[in-house]
Short mmCIF file of N, CA and C and ligand atoms in Angstrom, two decimals:
data_model
loop_
_atom_site.label_atom_id
_atom_site.label_comp_id
_atom_site.label_asym_id
_atom_site.label_seq_id
_atom_site.Cartn_x
_atom_site.Cartn_y
_atom_site.Cartn_z
N MET A 1 10.95 1.46 0.52
CA MET A 1 10.89 1.88 -1.00
C MET A 1 9.74 3.33 -0.61
N ASP A 2 9.76 4.47 -1.07
CA ASP A 2 8.95 5.59 -0.02
C ASP A 2 7.73 5.83 -1.24
N ARG A 3 7.02 5.40 -0.96
CA ARG A 3 6.27 5.27 -2.02
C ARG A 3 5.09 6.46 -2.45
N GLN A 4 5.28 7.36 -1.20
CA GLN A 4 4.93 9.00 -1.16
C GLN A 4 5.85 9.62 -2.64
N LEU A 5 6.89 9.51 -2.13
CA LEU A 5 7.85 10.49 -2.99
C LEU A 5 8.16 10.09 -4.63
N LEU A 6 7.87 8.23 -4.71
CA LEU A 6 7.84 7.37 -6.61
C LEU A 6 6.42 8.45 -6.84
N SER A 7 5.66 8.16 -5.92
CA SER A 7 4.18 8.97 -6.41
C SER A 7 4.22 10.12 -7.09
N LYS A 8 5.61 10.87 -6.64
CA LYS A 8 5.15 12.37 -6.65
C LYS A 8 5.81 12.76 -7.85
N ILE A 9 6.63 11.78 -7.93
CA ILE A 9 7.95 12.07 -9.35
C ILE A 9 6.96 11.05 -10.52
N LEU A 10 6.02 10.24 -10.06
CA LEU A 10 5.34 9.73 -11.66
C LEU A 10 4.49 10.51 -11.87
N ALA A 11 4.27 11.70 -10.81
CA ALA A 11 2.44 12.35 -11.28
C ALA A 11 3.74 13.46 -12.05
N GLN A 12 4.79 13.70 -11.52
CA GLN A 12 5.96 14.64 -12.84
C GLN A 12 6.33 14.38 -13.69
N MET A 13 6.38 12.63 -13.87
CA MET A 13 6.82 12.46 -15.33
C MET A 13 5.50 11.92 -16.43
N LYS A 14 4.06 12.28 -15.62
CA LYS A 14 2.91 12.26 -16.52
C LYS A 14 3.21 13.13 -16.96
N LYS A 15 3.59 14.25 -16.39
CA LYS A 15 2.94 15.88 -16.73
C LYS A 15 3.81 16.76 -17.64
N HIS A 16 5.37 15.87 -17.86
CA HIS A 16 6.00 16.13 -18.05
C HIS A 16 6.07 15.17 -19.56
N LEU A 17 5.99 13.96 -19.79
CA LEU A 17 5.24 13.56 -20.84
C LEU A 17 4.12 13.99 -22.08
N LYS A 18 3.24 14.38 -21.11
CA LYS A 18 2.17 14.87 -21.73
C LYS A 18 2.78 16.37 -22.57
N GLU A 19 3.60 17.24 -21.71
CA GLU A 19 4.13 18.56 -22.06
C GLU A 19 5.36 18.69 -23.11
N GLY A 20 5.44 17.53 -23.57
CA GLY A 20 6.70 17.30 -24.29
C GLY A 20 8.23 17.33 -23.80
N ASN A 21 8.11 17.47 -22.41
CA ASN A 21 9.53 17.81 -21.62
C ASN A 21 10.46 16.31 -21.70
N GLU A 22 12.02 16.50 -21.10
CA GLU A 22 12.52 14.87 -21.13
C GLU A 22 12.35 14.88 -19.33
N ILE A 23 12.37 13.27 -19.59
CA ILE A 23 12.08 12.86 -18.09
C ILE A 23 13.13 11.75 -17.41
N GLY A 24 14.47 12.55 -18.43
CA GLY A 24 15.68 11.61 -17.91
C GLY A 24 16.30 11.50 -16.36
N ASP A 25 15.98 13.31 -16.24
CA ASP A 25 16.46 13.41 -14.15
C ASP A 25 15.29 12.81 -13.45
N LEU A 26 13.93 12.89 -14.08
CA LEU A 26 13.40 12.19 -12.82
C LEU A 26 13.22 10.78 -12.90
N LYS A 27 13.29 9.71 -13.85
CA LYS A 27 13.41 8.49 -13.93
C LYS A 27 14.77 8.49 -13.02
N SER A 28 15.69 8.70 -13.05
CA SER A 28 16.76 8.35 -11.92
C SER A 28 16.37 8.71 -10.57
N GLY A 29 15.30 9.76 -10.40
CA GLY A 29 14.79 10.13 -8.93
C GLY A 29 13.67 9.07 -8.92
N ALA A 30 13.26 8.52 -9.75
CA ALA A 30 11.88 7.49 -9.20
C ALA A 30 12.83 6.13 -8.65
N LEU A 31 14.05 5.91 -9.24
CA LEU A 31 14.79 4.67 -8.96
C LEU A 31 15.06 4.81 -7.55
N PHE A 32 15.44 6.36 -7.47
CA PHE A 32 15.89 5.83 -5.77
C PHE A 32 14.85 6.14 -4.70
N ALA A 33 13.59 6.67 -5.38
CA ALA A 33 12.74 6.04 -4.62
C ALA A 33 11.89 4.19 -4.49
N LEU A 34 12.05 3.97 -5.28
CA LEU A 34 12.08 2.29 -5.25
C LEU A 34 12.85 1.63 -4.44
N GLY A 35 14.18 2.05 -3.86
CA GLY A 35 14.82 2.04 -3.22
C GLY A 35 15.50 0.55 -3.33
N GLN A 36 15.06 -0.09 -2.50
CA GLN A 36 15.81 -1.51 -2.47
C GLN A 36 14.83 -2.34 -3.47
N GLN A 37 15.55 -3.16 -4.20
CA GLN A 37 14.77 -4.29 -5.03
C GLN A 37 13.92 -5.15 -4.60
N LEU A 38 13.90 -5.43 -3.70
CA LEU A 38 13.15 -6.96 -3.22
C LEU A 38 11.98 -6.40 -2.69
N ASP A 39 12.16 -4.84 -2.18
CA ASP A 39 11.06 -4.41 -1.12
C ASP A 39 10.02 -4.00 -2.35
N ALA A 40 10.73 -3.31 -3.27
CA ALA A 40 9.82 -2.85 -4.39
C ALA A 40 9.13 -3.99 -5.64
N ILE A 41 9.94 -5.25 -5.86
CA ILE A 41 9.35 -6.86 -6.33
C ILE A 41 8.15 -6.91 -5.30
N PHE A 42 7.96 -7.14 -3.85
CA PHE A 42 7.26 -8.00 -3.06
C PHE A 42 6.17 -6.66 -3.17
N TYR A 43 6.33 -5.88 -3.18
CA TYR A 43 4.64 -4.76 -3.16
C TYR A 43 4.46 -5.06 -4.74
N TYR A 44 4.88 -5.08 -5.74
CA TYR A 44 4.51 -4.98 -7.24
C TYR A 44 3.70 -6.63 -7.03
N LEU A 45 4.31 -7.38 -6.25
CA LEU A 45 3.48 -8.94 -6.41
C LEU A 45 2.44 -8.78 -5.58
N GLY A 46 2.59 -8.08 -4.40
CA GLY A 46 0.95 -7.91 -3.56
C GLY A 46 0.06 -6.85 -4.23
N HIS A 47 0.47 -6.09 -5.26
CA HIS A 47 -0.26 -5.39 -5.94
C HIS A 47 -1.09 -6.65 -7.08
N GLU A 48 -0.70 -6.97 -7.77
CA GLU A 48 -0.79 -8.25 -8.63
C GLU A 48 -1.57 -8.99 -7.85
N LEU A 49 -1.94 -9.65 -7.16
CA LEU A 49 -2.40 -10.32 -6.19
C LEU A 49 -3.39 -9.16 -5.89
N GLY A 50 -3.42 -8.65 -5.74
CA GLY A 50 -4.90 -7.42 -4.85
C GLY A 50 -6.10 -7.18 -6.03
N THR A 51 -5.39 -7.29 -7.20
CA THR A 51 -5.88 -6.47 -8.70
C THR A 51 -6.86 -7.46 -8.98
N ILE A 52 -6.33 -8.99 -8.71
CA ILE A 52 -7.31 -9.99 -8.88
C ILE A 52 -8.31 -10.83 -7.92
N ILE A 53 -8.44 -9.89 -6.83
CA ILE A 53 -9.16 -10.37 -5.89
C ILE A 53 -10.61 -9.52 -6.31
N LYS A 54 -11.30 -9.93 -6.72
CA LYS A 54 -12.87 -9.55 -7.28
C LYS A 54 -13.64 -8.68 -6.48
N VAL A 55 -13.79 -7.34 -6.39
CA VAL A 55 -14.58 -6.94 -5.38
C VAL A 55 -15.36 -5.77 -6.34
N LYS A 56 -16.82 -5.57 -5.88
CA LYS A 56 -17.76 -4.89 -6.81
C LYS A 56 -17.44 -3.26 -6.49
N GLU A 57 -17.39 -2.75 -7.47
CA GLU A 57 -16.93 -1.55 -7.35
C GLU A 57 -17.82 -0.68 -6.44
N ILE A 58 -17.37 0.28 -5.80
CA ILE A 58 -17.80 0.81 -4.70
C ILE A 58 -17.65 2.50 -4.67
N GLU A 59 -18.65 3.17 -4.72
CA GLU A 59 -19.10 4.57 -5.15
C GLU A 59 -19.28 5.42 -4.40
N ASP A 60 -19.51 5.14 -3.17
CA ASP A 60 -19.95 5.28 -1.81
C ASP A 60 -18.30 5.30 -1.33
N LEU A 61 -17.44 6.48 -1.24
CA LEU A 61 -15.51 6.38 -0.78
C LEU A 61 -15.85 5.67 0.92
N THR A 62 -16.96 6.01 1.60
CA THR A 62 -17.21 6.37 2.80
C THR A 62 -17.26 4.28 3.39
N LYS A 63 -17.95 3.72 2.06
CA LYS A 63 -18.48 2.25 2.13
C LYS A 63 -16.53 1.79 2.24
N ILE A 64 -15.59 1.95 2.18
CA ILE A 64 -14.53 1.32 1.43
C ILE A 64 -13.73 0.35 2.99
N PRO A 65 -13.62 1.47 3.85
CA PRO A 65 -13.02 0.10 5.04
C PRO A 65 -13.94 -0.30 5.65
N LYS A 66 -15.19 -0.70 5.33
CA LYS A 66 -15.91 -1.71 5.55
C LYS A 66 -16.21 -3.44 5.01
N THR A 67 -15.83 -2.49 3.59
CA THR A 67 -15.90 -3.77 2.51
C THR A 67 -14.19 -4.02 2.48
N LEU A 68 -13.32 -3.17 2.63
CA LEU A 68 -11.61 -4.17 3.35
C LEU A 68 -11.71 -4.92 4.28
N LYS A 69 -12.30 -4.73 5.00
CA LYS A 69 -12.30 -5.37 6.40
C LYS A 69 -12.70 -6.81 6.06
N LYS A 70 -13.71 -6.56 5.38
CA LYS A 70 -14.54 -7.81 4.98
C LYS A 70 -13.48 -8.90 3.85
N ILE A 71 -12.89 -7.72 2.96
CA ILE A 71 -12.27 -8.39 1.79
C ILE A 71 -11.00 -9.12 3.01
N ILE A 72 -10.38 -8.70 3.45
CA ILE A 72 -9.03 -8.77 4.82
C ILE A 72 -9.45 -10.27 5.61
N SER A 73 -11.07 -10.20 5.69
CA SER A 73 -10.67 -11.18 6.40
C SER A 73 -11.20 -12.48 5.87
N GLU A 74 -11.95 -12.45 4.87
CA GLU A 74 -12.51 -13.51 3.88
C GLU A 74 -11.23 -14.21 3.27
N TYR A 75 -10.17 -13.57 2.76
CA TYR A 75 -8.89 -13.54 2.21
C TYR A 75 -7.68 -14.27 3.07
N ASN A 76 -8.31 -14.34 4.96
CA ASN A 76 -6.91 -14.18 5.49
C ASN A 76 -5.66 -13.84 5.88
N ILE A 77 -6.26 -12.60 5.00
CA ILE A 77 -4.61 -11.81 5.19
C ILE A 77 -4.30 -11.22 6.05
N GLY A 78 -5.33 -11.16 7.43
CA GLY A 78 -4.58 -10.36 8.66
C GLY A 78 -5.92 -10.69 9.63
N LYS A 79 -5.47 -10.16 10.72
CA LYS A 79 -5.96 -8.98 11.55
C LYS A 79 -6.19 -7.57 11.30
N VAL A 80 -7.41 -7.35 10.82
CA VAL A 80 -6.97 -5.84 10.58
C VAL A 80 -7.92 -4.82 11.64
N GLU A 81 -7.68 -3.68 12.02
CA GLU A 81 -8.07 -2.97 12.61
C GLU A 81 -7.99 -1.47 11.86
N ILE A 82 -9.34 -1.19 11.13
CA ILE A 82 -9.30 0.45 10.64
C ILE A 82 -9.05 1.78 11.62
N THR A 83 -7.97 2.41 11.56
CA THR A 83 -7.59 3.31 12.92
C THR A 83 -7.94 4.28 12.43
N SER A 84 -8.39 4.64 10.75
CA SER A 84 -8.61 6.36 10.23
C SER A 84 -8.72 6.29 9.49
N SER A 85 -9.99 7.10 8.65
CA SER A 85 -10.80 6.78 7.16
C SER A 85 -11.25 8.19 6.63
N THR A 86 -10.74 8.86 6.17
CA THR A 86 -10.92 9.62 5.25
C THR A 86 -11.13 9.71 3.69
N GLU A 87 -11.70 10.91 2.81
CA GLU A 87 -11.69 10.77 1.64
C GLU A 87 -10.66 10.85 0.57
N GLU A 88 -9.09 10.94 1.53
CA GLU A 88 -7.88 11.00 0.77
C GLU A 88 -7.35 9.32 1.72
N ILE A 89 -7.31 9.33 2.82
CA ILE A 89 -6.54 8.38 3.39
C ILE A 89 -7.23 7.44 4.30
N VAL A 90 -6.94 6.16 4.11
CA VAL A 90 -7.41 5.32 5.05
C VAL A 90 -6.25 4.31 5.94
N GLN A 91 -6.19 4.39 7.28
CA GLN A 91 -4.99 4.39 7.51
C GLN A 91 -5.59 2.83 8.80
N LEU A 92 -4.42 1.93 8.29
CA LEU A 92 -5.22 0.58 9.55
C LEU A 92 -4.07 -0.10 10.32
N ARG A 93 -4.23 -0.84 11.13
CA ARG A 93 -3.53 -1.60 11.80
C ARG A 93 -3.57 -3.39 11.31
N LEU A 94 -2.63 -4.42 11.29
CA LEU A 94 -2.86 -5.56 10.10
C LEU A 94 -1.70 -6.19 11.40
N ARG A 95 -2.75 -7.65 11.91
CA ARG A 95 -1.59 -8.76 12.44
C ARG A 95 -1.99 -9.44 12.58
N ASN A 96 -0.77 -10.34 12.58
CA ASN A 96 -0.89 -12.02 12.29
C ASN A 96 -0.74 -11.91 10.42
N HIS A 97 -0.11 -10.97 9.76
CA HIS A 97 -0.10 -11.10 8.15
C HIS A 97 0.93 -12.23 8.10
N SER A 98 1.35 -12.55 6.81
CA SER A 98 2.03 -13.34 6.73
C SER A 98 3.62 -12.77 6.16
N SER A 99 3.64 -11.80 5.98
CA SER A 99 5.08 -11.33 6.08
C SER A 99 5.93 -11.35 7.42
N ILE A 100 4.87 -11.52 8.63
CA ILE A 100 5.73 -11.18 9.76
C ILE A 100 5.27 -12.50 10.55
N LYS A 101 4.51 -13.38 10.41
CA LYS A 101 4.53 -14.57 11.03
C LYS A 101 5.03 -15.52 11.46
N ASP A 102 5.81 -15.54 11.36
CA ASP A 102 7.06 -16.30 11.10
C ASP A 102 8.07 -16.10 11.98
N LEU A 103 8.05 -14.48 11.78
CA LEU A 103 9.27 -13.75 12.06
C LEU A 103 9.09 -13.03 13.52
N ILE A 104 7.87 -12.36 13.63
CA ILE A 104 7.66 -11.40 15.18
C ILE A 104 7.86 -12.49 16.40
N ASN A 105 8.00 -11.78 17.36
CA ASN A 105 8.87 -12.31 18.87
C ASN A 105 9.74 -13.37 18.81
N LYS A 106 10.69 -12.86 17.83
CA LYS A 106 11.94 -14.32 17.64
C LYS A 106 13.29 -12.90 17.33
N GLY A 107 12.46 -11.91 18.26
CA GLY A 107 13.88 -10.80 18.40
C GLY A 107 14.88 -10.51 16.76
N ILE A 108 13.68 -10.43 16.09
CA ILE A 108 14.45 -9.99 14.80
C ILE A 108 13.78 -8.44 14.62
N LYS A 109 14.57 -7.39 14.18
CA LYS A 109 14.48 -6.43 14.08
C LYS A 109 14.88 -5.99 12.85
N THR A 110 14.43 -4.89 12.35
CA THR A 110 14.70 -4.83 10.54
C THR A 110 14.20 -3.19 11.20
N ASN A 111 15.09 -2.81 9.48
CA ASN A 111 14.76 -1.04 9.52
C ASN A 111 14.42 -0.51 8.70
N GLY A 112 13.31 0.12 8.73
CA GLY A 112 12.68 0.45 8.60
C GLY A 112 10.98 -0.26 8.37
N SER A 113 10.27 -0.23 6.79
CA SER A 113 9.18 -0.82 6.57
C SER A 113 9.49 -2.44 5.62
N PHE A 114 8.78 -3.92 6.01
CA PHE A 114 9.27 -4.71 6.17
C PHE A 114 7.94 -5.44 4.99
N CYS A 115 6.65 -4.86 5.38
CA CYS A 115 5.61 -5.66 4.95
C CYS A 115 5.28 -4.90 3.73
N SER A 116 6.19 -4.82 2.63
CA SER A 116 5.73 -4.30 1.51
C SER A 116 4.37 -5.00 1.03
N PHE A 117 4.60 -6.33 1.14
CA PHE A 117 3.77 -7.21 -0.27
C PHE A 117 2.47 -6.71 0.80
N GLU A 118 2.43 -7.02 1.85
CA GLU A 118 0.70 -6.37 2.11
C GLU A 118 0.44 -5.04 1.68
N ALA A 119 1.73 -3.85 1.64
CA ALA A 119 1.63 -2.24 1.63
C ALA A 119 0.72 -2.46 -0.32
N GLY A 120 1.40 -3.44 -1.20
CA GLY A 120 0.76 -3.60 -2.10
C GLY A 120 0.06 -4.40 -2.57
N LEU A 121 -0.92 -5.28 -1.16
CA LEU A 121 -2.23 -6.38 -2.07
C LEU A 121 -3.34 -4.73 -1.71
N LEU A 122 -3.00 -4.71 -0.10
CA LEU A 122 -3.91 -3.19 0.29
C LEU A 122 -4.27 -2.21 -0.90
N ALA A 123 -3.34 -2.01 -1.47
CA ALA A 123 -3.55 -1.30 -2.68
C ALA A 123 -4.11 -1.56 -4.14
N GLY A 124 -3.39 -2.95 -4.04
CA GLY A 124 -4.52 -3.76 -4.98
C GLY A 124 -5.90 -3.53 -4.89
N VAL A 125 -6.63 -3.98 -4.01
CA VAL A 125 -7.68 -3.78 -3.45
C VAL A 125 -8.25 -2.98 -3.17
N VAL A 126 -8.04 -1.83 -3.13
CA VAL A 126 -8.92 -1.01 -2.58
C VAL A 126 -9.32 0.00 -3.83
N GLU A 127 -7.97 -0.07 -4.54
CA GLU A 127 -7.74 0.56 -6.28
C GLU A 127 -8.46 -0.08 -7.12
N ASN A 128 -8.82 -1.44 -7.05
CA ASN A 128 -10.10 -2.30 -7.50
C ASN A 128 -11.27 -1.82 -6.86
N MET A 129 -11.58 -1.78 -5.85
CA MET A 129 -13.02 -1.56 -5.14
C MET A 129 -13.27 -0.04 -5.20
N SER A 130 -12.54 0.93 -5.26
CA SER A 130 -12.69 2.31 -5.52
C SER A 130 -12.86 2.71 -7.20
N ASP A 131 -11.72 2.04 -7.79
CA ASP A 131 -11.29 2.58 -9.17
C ASP A 131 -11.18 3.90 -8.90
N ILE A 132 -10.18 4.11 -7.77
CA ILE A 132 -9.27 5.27 -8.42
C ILE A 132 -8.09 4.67 -7.98
N HIS A 133 -6.70 5.28 -8.71
CA HIS A 133 -5.54 5.04 -8.27
C HIS A 133 -4.70 5.07 -7.38
N CYS A 134 -4.39 4.12 -6.41
CA CYS A 134 -4.20 4.04 -4.84
C CYS A 134 -2.93 3.43 -5.13
N PHE A 135 -1.93 4.32 -3.60
CA PHE A 135 -0.68 3.80 -3.11
C PHE A 135 -0.57 3.56 -1.66
N ALA A 136 -0.21 2.33 -1.64
CA ALA A 136 0.10 2.29 0.53
C ALA A 136 1.17 2.17 0.28
N GLN A 137 1.62 2.31 1.88
CA GLN A 137 3.13 2.72 2.39
C GLN A 137 2.60 1.67 3.62
N GLU A 138 3.52 1.61 4.44
CA GLU A 138 3.69 0.74 5.98
C GLU A 138 4.21 1.64 6.49
N VAL A 139 3.61 2.48 7.04
CA VAL A 139 4.31 3.49 8.10
C VAL A 139 4.91 3.20 9.53
N ASN A 140 4.67 1.88 9.87
CA ASN A 140 5.10 1.87 11.11
C ASN A 140 5.38 -0.24 11.16
N CYS A 141 6.26 -0.67 11.03
CA CYS A 141 6.23 -2.06 11.50
C CYS A 141 7.16 -2.86 12.14
N CYS A 142 6.26 -3.88 12.96
CA CYS A 142 6.33 -4.06 14.21
C CYS A 142 7.35 -5.16 13.92
N LEU A 143 8.26 -5.37 13.14
CA LEU A 143 9.74 -5.66 13.39
C LEU A 143 10.77 -4.87 13.80
N GLN A 144 10.13 -3.22 13.27
CA GLN A 144 10.80 -2.37 13.55
C GLN A 144 10.95 -1.64 15.08
N SER A 145 9.38 -1.24 15.41
CA SER A 145 8.92 -1.07 16.47
C SER A 145 8.50 -2.03 17.90
N GLY A 146 8.35 -3.30 17.62
CA GLY A 146 8.22 -4.15 18.62
C GLY A 146 6.70 -3.99 19.04
N ASP A 147 6.07 -3.29 18.49
CA ASP A 147 4.45 -3.37 18.49
C ASP A 147 4.19 -4.76 18.44
N ASP A 148 2.37 -5.18 18.21
CA ASP A 148 2.09 -6.34 17.78
C ASP A 148 1.27 -5.86 16.53
N PHE A 149 1.46 -4.88 15.64
CA PHE A 149 0.89 -4.90 15.06
C PHE A 149 2.03 -3.92 13.69
N CYS A 150 1.93 -3.65 12.56
CA CYS A 150 2.01 -3.24 11.71
C CYS A 150 0.94 -1.87 11.05
N GLU A 151 1.51 -0.99 10.76
CA GLU A 151 0.17 0.03 10.53
C GLU A 151 0.79 1.03 9.15
N PHE A 152 -0.70 0.53 8.35
CA PHE A 152 -0.82 0.81 6.98
C PHE A 152 -1.18 2.30 6.49
N MET A 153 -1.12 2.34 5.73
CA MET A 153 -1.34 4.20 4.63
C MET A 153 -1.56 3.63 3.86
N ILE A 154 -2.43 3.93 3.49
CA ILE A 154 -3.52 4.04 2.10
C ILE A 154 -3.98 5.67 1.48
N VAL A 155 -3.65 5.37 0.19
CA VAL A 155 -3.83 7.17 0.18
C VAL A 155 -4.30 6.94 -1.39
N PHE A 156 -5.34 7.75 -1.25
CA PHE A 156 -6.26 7.64 -3.01
C PHE A 156 -5.55 9.00 -4.03
N GLN A 157 -5.30 8.97 -4.56
CA GLN A 157 -4.64 10.08 -5.81
C GLN A 157 -5.26 10.29 -6.59
N LYS A 158 -6.15 11.59 -6.23
CA LYS A 158 -6.75 12.07 -7.20
C LYS A 158 -5.68 12.95 -7.96
N ASP A 159 -5.72 13.23 -9.07
CA ASP A 159 -5.36 14.48 -9.85
C ASP A 159 -5.89 14.73 -11.41
ZN1 ZN B 1 5.65 -4.77 8.95
#
């Protein structure tokens, strides 16, 4: 699933609806961005789970990485390392999370992103704590790269 593309298309759809324009073609584009169904379903599931993990709302966005780390450890989501964080994007590495736990180091290779459940989960949790719409995408999956971590990017969507 291409979250970035999907997000752009959704923003376009919103604009078109508001202006009373057709969104038919954009719907097809959005389907394309969703990609494999299973991938989208796992993201959705993770996101739903993330939104029921209650976190106190944080107004200072710079405190998000610290709180996110706490939540990830509290719920045993994986071992996390925040690699960069700005007002727009949080990037992190995750190890030992549920999507890859039983698959890593078994010679299994995937094409592209595999851990969309965790991506959705991260987006849901951060959305909850920031009250800003977010999307997350796995930018580097260990099952593809052979690294011992998966890398995620959480993007705050301000428009
Ligand atoms: Zn992964």
